[in-house]
JSON list of C-alpha atoms in Angstrom, two decimals:
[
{"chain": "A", "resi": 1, "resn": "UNK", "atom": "CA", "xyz": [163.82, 10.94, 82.44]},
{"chain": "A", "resi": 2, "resn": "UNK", "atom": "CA", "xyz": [165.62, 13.83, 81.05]},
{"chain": "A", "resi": 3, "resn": "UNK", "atom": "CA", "xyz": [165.21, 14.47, 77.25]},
{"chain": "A", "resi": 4, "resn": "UNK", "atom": "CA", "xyz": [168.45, 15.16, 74.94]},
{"chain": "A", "resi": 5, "resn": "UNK", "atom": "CA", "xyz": [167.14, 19.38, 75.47]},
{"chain": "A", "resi": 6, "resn": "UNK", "atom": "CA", "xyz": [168.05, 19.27, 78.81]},
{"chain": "A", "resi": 7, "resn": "UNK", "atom": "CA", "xyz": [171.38, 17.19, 78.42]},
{"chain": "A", "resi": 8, "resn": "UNK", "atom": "CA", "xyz": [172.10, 20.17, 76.26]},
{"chain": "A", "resi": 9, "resn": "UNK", "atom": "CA", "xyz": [171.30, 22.96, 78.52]},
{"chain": "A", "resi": 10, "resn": "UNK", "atom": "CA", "xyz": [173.52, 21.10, 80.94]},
{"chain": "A", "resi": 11, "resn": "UNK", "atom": "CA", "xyz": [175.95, 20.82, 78.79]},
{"chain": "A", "resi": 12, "resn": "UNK", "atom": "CA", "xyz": [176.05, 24.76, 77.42]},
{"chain": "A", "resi": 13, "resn": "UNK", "atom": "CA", "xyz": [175.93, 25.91, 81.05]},
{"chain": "A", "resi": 14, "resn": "UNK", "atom": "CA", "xyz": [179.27, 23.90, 81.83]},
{"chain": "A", "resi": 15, "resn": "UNK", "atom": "CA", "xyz": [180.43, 25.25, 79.07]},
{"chain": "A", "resi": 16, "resn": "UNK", "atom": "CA", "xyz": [180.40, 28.82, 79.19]},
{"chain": "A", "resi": 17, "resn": "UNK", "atom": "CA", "xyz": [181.62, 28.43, 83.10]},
{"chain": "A", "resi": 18, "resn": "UNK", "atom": "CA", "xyz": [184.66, 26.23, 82.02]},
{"chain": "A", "resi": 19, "resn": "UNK", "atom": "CA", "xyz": [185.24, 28.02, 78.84]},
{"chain": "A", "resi": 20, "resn": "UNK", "atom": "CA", "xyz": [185.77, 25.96, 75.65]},
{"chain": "A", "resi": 21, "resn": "UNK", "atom": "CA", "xyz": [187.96, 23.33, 77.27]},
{"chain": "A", "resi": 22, "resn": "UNK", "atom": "CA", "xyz": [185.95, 20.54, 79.22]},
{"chain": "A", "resi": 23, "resn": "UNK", "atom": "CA", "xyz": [189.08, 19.48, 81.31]},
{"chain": "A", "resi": 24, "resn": "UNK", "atom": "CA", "xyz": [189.22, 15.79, 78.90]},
{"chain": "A", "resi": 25, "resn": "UNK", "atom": "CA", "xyz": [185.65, 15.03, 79.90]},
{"chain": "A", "resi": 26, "resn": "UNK", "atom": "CA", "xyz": [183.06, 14.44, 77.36]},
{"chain": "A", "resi": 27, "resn": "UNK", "atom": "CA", "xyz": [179.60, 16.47, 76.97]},
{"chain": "A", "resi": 28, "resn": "UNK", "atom": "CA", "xyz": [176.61, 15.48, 78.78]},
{"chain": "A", "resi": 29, "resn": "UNK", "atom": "CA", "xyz": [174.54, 15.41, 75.51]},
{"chain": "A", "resi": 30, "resn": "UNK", "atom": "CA", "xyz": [176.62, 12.00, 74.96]},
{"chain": "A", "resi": 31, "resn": "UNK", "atom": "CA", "xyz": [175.57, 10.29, 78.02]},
{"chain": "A", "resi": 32, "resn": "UNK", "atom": "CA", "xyz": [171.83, 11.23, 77.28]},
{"chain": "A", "resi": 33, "resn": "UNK", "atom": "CA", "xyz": [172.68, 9.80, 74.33]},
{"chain": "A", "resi": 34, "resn": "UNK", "atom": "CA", "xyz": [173.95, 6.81, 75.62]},
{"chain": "A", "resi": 35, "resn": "UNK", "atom": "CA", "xyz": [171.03, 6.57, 77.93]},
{"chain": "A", "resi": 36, "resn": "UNK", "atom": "CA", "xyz": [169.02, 6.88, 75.48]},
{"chain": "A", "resi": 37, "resn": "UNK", "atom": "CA", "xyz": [170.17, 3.95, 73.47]},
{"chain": "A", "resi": 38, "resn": "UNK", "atom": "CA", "xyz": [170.67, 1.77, 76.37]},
{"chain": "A", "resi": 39, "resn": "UNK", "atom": "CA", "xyz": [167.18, 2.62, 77.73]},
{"chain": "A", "resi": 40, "resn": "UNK", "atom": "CA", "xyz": [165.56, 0.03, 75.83]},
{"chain": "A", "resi": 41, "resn": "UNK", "atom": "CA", "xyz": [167.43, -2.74, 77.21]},
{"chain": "A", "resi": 42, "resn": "UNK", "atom": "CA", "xyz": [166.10, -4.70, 80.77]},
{"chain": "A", "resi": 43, "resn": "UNK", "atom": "CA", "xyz": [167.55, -2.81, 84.17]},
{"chain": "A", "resi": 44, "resn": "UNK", "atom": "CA", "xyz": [169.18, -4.32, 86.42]},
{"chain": "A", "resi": 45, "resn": "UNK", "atom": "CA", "xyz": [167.52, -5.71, 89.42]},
{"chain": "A", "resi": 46, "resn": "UNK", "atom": "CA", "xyz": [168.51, -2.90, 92.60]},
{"chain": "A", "resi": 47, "resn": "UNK", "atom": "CA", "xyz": [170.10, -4.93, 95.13]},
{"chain": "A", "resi": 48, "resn": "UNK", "atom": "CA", "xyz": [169.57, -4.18, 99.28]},
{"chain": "A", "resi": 49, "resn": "UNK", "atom": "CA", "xyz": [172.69, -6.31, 100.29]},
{"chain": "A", "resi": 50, "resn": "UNK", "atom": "CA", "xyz": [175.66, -4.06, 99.37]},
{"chain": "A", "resi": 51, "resn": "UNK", "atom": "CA", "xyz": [177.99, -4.26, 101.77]},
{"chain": "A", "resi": 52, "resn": "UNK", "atom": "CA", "xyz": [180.94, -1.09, 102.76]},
{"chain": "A", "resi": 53, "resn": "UNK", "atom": "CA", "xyz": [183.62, -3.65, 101.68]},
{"chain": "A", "resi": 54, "resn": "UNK", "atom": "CA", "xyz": [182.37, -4.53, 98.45]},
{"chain": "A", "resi": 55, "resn": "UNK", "atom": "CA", "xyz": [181.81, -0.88, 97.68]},
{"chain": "A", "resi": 56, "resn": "UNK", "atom": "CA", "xyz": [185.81, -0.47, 98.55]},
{"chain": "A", "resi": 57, "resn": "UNK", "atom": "CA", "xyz": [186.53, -3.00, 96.08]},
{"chain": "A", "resi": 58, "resn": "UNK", "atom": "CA", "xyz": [185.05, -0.99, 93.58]},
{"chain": "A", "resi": 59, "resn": "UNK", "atom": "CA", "xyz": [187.71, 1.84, 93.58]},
{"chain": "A", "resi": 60, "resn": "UNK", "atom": "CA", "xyz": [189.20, 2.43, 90.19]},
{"chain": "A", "resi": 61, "resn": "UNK", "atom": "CA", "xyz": [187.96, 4.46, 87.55]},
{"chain": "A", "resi": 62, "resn": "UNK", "atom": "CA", "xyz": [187.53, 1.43, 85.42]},
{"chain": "A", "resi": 63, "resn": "UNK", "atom": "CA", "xyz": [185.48, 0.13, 88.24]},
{"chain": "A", "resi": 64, "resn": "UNK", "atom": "CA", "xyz": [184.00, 2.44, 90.59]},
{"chain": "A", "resi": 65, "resn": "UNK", "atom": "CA", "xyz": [181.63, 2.62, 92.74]},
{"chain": "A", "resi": 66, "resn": "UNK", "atom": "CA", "xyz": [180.17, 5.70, 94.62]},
{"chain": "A", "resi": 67, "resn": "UNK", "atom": "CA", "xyz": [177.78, 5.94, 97.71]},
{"chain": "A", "resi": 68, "resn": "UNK", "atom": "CA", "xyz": [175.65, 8.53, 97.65]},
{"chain": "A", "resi": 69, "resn": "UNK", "atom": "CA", "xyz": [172.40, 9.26, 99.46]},
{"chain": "A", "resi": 70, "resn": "UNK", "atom": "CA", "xyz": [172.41, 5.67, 100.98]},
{"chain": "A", "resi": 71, "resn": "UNK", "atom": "CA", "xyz": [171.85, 4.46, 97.48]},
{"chain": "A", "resi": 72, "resn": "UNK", "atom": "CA", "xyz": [175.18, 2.62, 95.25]},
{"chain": "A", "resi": 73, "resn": "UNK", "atom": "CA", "xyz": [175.79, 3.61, 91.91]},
{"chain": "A", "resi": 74, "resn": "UNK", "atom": "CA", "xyz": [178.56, 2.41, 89.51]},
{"chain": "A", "resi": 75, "resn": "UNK", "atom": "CA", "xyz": [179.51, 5.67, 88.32]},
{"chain": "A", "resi": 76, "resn": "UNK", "atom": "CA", "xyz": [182.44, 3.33, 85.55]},
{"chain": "A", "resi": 77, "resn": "UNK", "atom": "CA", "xyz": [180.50, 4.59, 82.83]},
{"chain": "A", "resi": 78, "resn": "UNK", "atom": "CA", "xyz": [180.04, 8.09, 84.22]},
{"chain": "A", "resi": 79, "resn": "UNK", "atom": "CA", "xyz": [182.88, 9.04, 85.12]},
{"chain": "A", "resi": 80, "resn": "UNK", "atom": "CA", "xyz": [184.01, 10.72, 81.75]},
{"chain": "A", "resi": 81, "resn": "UNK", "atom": "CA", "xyz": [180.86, 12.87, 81.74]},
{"chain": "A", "resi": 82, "resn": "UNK", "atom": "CA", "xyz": [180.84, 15.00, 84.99]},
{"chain": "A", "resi": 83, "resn": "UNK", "atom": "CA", "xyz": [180.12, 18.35, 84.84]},
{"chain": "A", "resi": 84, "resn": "UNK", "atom": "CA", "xyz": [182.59, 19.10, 87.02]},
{"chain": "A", "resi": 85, "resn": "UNK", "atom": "CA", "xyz": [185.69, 16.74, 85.80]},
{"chain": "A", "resi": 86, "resn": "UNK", "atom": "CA", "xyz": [186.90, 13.10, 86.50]},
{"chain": "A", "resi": 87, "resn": "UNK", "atom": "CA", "xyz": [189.26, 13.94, 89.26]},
{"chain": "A", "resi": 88, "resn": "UNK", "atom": "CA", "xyz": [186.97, 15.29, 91.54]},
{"chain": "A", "resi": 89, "resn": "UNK", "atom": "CA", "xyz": [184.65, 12.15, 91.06]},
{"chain": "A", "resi": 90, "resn": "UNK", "atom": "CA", "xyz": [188.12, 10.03, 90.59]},
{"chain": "A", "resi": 91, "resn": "UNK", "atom": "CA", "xyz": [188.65, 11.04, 94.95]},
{"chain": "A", "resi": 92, "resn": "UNK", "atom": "CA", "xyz": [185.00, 9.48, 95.41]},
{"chain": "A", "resi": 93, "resn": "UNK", "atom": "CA", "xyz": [185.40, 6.01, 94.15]},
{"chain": "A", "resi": 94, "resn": "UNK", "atom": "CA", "xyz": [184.93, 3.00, 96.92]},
{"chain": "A", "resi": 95, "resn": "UNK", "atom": "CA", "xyz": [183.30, 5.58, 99.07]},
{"chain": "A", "resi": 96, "resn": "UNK", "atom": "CA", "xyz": [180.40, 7.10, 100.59]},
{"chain": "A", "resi": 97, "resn": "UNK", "atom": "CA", "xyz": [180.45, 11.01, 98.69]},
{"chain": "A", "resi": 98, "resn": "UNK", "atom": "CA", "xyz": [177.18, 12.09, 100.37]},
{"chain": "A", "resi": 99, "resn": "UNK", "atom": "CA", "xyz": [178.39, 15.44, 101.95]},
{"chain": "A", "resi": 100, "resn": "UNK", "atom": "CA", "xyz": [180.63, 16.09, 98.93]},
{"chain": "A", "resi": 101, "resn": "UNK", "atom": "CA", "xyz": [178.14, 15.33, 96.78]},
{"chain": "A", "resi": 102, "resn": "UNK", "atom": "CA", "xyz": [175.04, 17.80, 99.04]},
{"chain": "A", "resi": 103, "resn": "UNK", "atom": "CA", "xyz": [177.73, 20.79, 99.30]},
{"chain": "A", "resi": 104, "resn": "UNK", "atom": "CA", "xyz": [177.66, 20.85, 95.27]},
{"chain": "A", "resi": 105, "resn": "UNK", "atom": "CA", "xyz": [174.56, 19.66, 94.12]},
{"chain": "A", "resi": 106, "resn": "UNK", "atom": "CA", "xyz": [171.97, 20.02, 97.23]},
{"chain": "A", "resi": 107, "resn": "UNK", "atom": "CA", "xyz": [168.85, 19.83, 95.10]},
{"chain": "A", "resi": 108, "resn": "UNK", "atom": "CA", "xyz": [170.12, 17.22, 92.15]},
{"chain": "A", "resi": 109, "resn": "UNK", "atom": "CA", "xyz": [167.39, 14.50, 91.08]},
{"chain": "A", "resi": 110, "resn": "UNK", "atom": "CA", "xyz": [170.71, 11.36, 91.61]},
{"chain": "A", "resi": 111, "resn": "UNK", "atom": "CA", "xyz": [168.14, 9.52, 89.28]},
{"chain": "A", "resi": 112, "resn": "UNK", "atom": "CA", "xyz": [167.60, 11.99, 86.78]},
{"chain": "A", "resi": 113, "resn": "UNK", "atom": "CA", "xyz": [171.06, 11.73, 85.59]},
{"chain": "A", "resi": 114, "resn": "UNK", "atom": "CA", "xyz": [173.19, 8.34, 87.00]},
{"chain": "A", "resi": 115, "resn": "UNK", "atom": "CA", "xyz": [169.48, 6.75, 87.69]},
{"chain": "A", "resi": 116, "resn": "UNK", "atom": "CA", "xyz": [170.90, 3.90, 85.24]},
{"chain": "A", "resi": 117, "resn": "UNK", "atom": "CA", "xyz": [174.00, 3.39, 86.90]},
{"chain": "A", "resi": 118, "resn": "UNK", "atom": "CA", "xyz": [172.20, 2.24, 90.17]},
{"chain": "A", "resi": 119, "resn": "UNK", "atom": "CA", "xyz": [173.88, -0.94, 91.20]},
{"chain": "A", "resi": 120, "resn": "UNK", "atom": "CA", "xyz": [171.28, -1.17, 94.91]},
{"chain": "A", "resi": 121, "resn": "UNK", "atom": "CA", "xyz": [171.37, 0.41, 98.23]},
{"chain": "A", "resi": 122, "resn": "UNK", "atom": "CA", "xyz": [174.15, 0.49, 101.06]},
{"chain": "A", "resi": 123, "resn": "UNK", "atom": "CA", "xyz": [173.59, -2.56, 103.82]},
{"chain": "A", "resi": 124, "resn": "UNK", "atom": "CA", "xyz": [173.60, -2.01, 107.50]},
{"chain": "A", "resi": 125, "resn": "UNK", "atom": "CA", "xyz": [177.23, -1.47, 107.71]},
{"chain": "A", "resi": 126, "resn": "UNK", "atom": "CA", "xyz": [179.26, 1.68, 107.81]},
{"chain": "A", "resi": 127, "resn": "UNK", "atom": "CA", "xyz": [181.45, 3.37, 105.17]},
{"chain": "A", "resi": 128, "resn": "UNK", "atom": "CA", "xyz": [184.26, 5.66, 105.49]},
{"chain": "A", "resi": 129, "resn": "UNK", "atom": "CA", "xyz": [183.34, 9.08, 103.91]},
{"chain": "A", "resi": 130, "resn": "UNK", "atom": "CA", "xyz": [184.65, 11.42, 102.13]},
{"chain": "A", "resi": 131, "resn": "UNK", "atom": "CA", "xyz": [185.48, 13.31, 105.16]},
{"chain": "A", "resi": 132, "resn": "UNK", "atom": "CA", "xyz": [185.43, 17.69, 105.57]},
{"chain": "A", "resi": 133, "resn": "UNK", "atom": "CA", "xyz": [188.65, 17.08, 107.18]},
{"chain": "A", "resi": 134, "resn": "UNK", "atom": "CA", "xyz": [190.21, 16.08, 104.13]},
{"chain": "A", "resi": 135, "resn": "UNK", "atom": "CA", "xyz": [189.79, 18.85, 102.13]},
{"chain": "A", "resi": 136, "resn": "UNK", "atom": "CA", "xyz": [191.69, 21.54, 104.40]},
{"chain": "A", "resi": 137, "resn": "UNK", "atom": "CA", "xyz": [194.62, 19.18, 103.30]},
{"chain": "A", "resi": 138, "resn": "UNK", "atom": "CA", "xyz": [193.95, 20.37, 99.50]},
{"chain": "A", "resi": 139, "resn": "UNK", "atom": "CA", "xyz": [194.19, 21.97, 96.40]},
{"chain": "A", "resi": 140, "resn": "UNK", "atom": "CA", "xyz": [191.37, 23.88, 94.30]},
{"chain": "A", "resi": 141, "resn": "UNK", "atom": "CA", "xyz": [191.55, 22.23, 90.74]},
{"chain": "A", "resi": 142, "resn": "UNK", "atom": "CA", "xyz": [190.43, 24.52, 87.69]},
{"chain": "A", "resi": 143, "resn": "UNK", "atom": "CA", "xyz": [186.92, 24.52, 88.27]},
{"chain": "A", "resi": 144, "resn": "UNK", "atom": "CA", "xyz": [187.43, 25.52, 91.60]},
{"chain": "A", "resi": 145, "resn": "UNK", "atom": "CA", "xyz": [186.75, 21.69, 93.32]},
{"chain": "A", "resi": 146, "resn": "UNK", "atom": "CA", "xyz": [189.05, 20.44, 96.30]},
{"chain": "A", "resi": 147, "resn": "UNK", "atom": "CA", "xyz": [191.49, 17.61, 95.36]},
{"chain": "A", "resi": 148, "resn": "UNK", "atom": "CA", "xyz": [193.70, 15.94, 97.89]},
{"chain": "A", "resi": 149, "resn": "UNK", "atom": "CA", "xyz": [197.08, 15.92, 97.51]}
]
């Protein structure tokens, strides 16, 4: 996994794009952190039965889930920690974020950084997206992501 260095470099990089304010989120070196201190105890076991519904259910920052890449993360304990704010990952939650996600991040290692948040992968059934039609309908927020109105 990622060692606290690169958390850091992350983190300094965010920074002197956004300037000194974060937008209320809190630096990646804290999440490595936390990953690092929660790294010692048992993962849990990836489930293959994840259903679009359930995912749906999962749609508040205090419990949210994101599809991304076919795979199901609960992104609850995350969400604070984006680079690029909460709001833009607030839009996401109870959803399938793939082509959001690709259009920022094409070359991101998902398990290099929210690898612990993996709740299993997404069933046979579909999920409504996070759709390019959507964004014409929006707003850039101040680190220049679109945000529905």
């Amino acid at each position: 996994g990622p060692s606290r260095a690169d958390w850091v470099d992350v983190e300094e990089r965010m920074s002197s794009r956004d300037g000194p304010s974060r937008g209320g989120r809190r630096p990646m070196s804290e999440w490595a952190d936390r990953i690092a201190l929660n790294g010692s105890s048992p993962p849990r076991t990836p489930r293959d039965d994840i259903t679009a519904q359930e995912v749906g259910r999962h749609s508040t920052a205090a419990d949210g889930w994101v599809i991304l890449r076919g795979k199901v993360y609960d992104v609850s304990e995350y969400i604070n920690y984006h680079p690029g704010g909460v709001s833009i990952l607030r839009q996401c939650l109870g959803r399938d974020a793939t082509k959001l996600f690709n259009r920022y991040h094409p070359r991101v290692n998902l398990d290099r950084y929210i690898g612990s948040c993996l709740v299993g992968t997404l069933g046979s059934s579909l999920m409504p997206a996070f759709e390019e039609d959507e964004e014409e309908e929006s707003s850039e927020d101040e680190v220049g992501y679109k945000v529905p109105h």
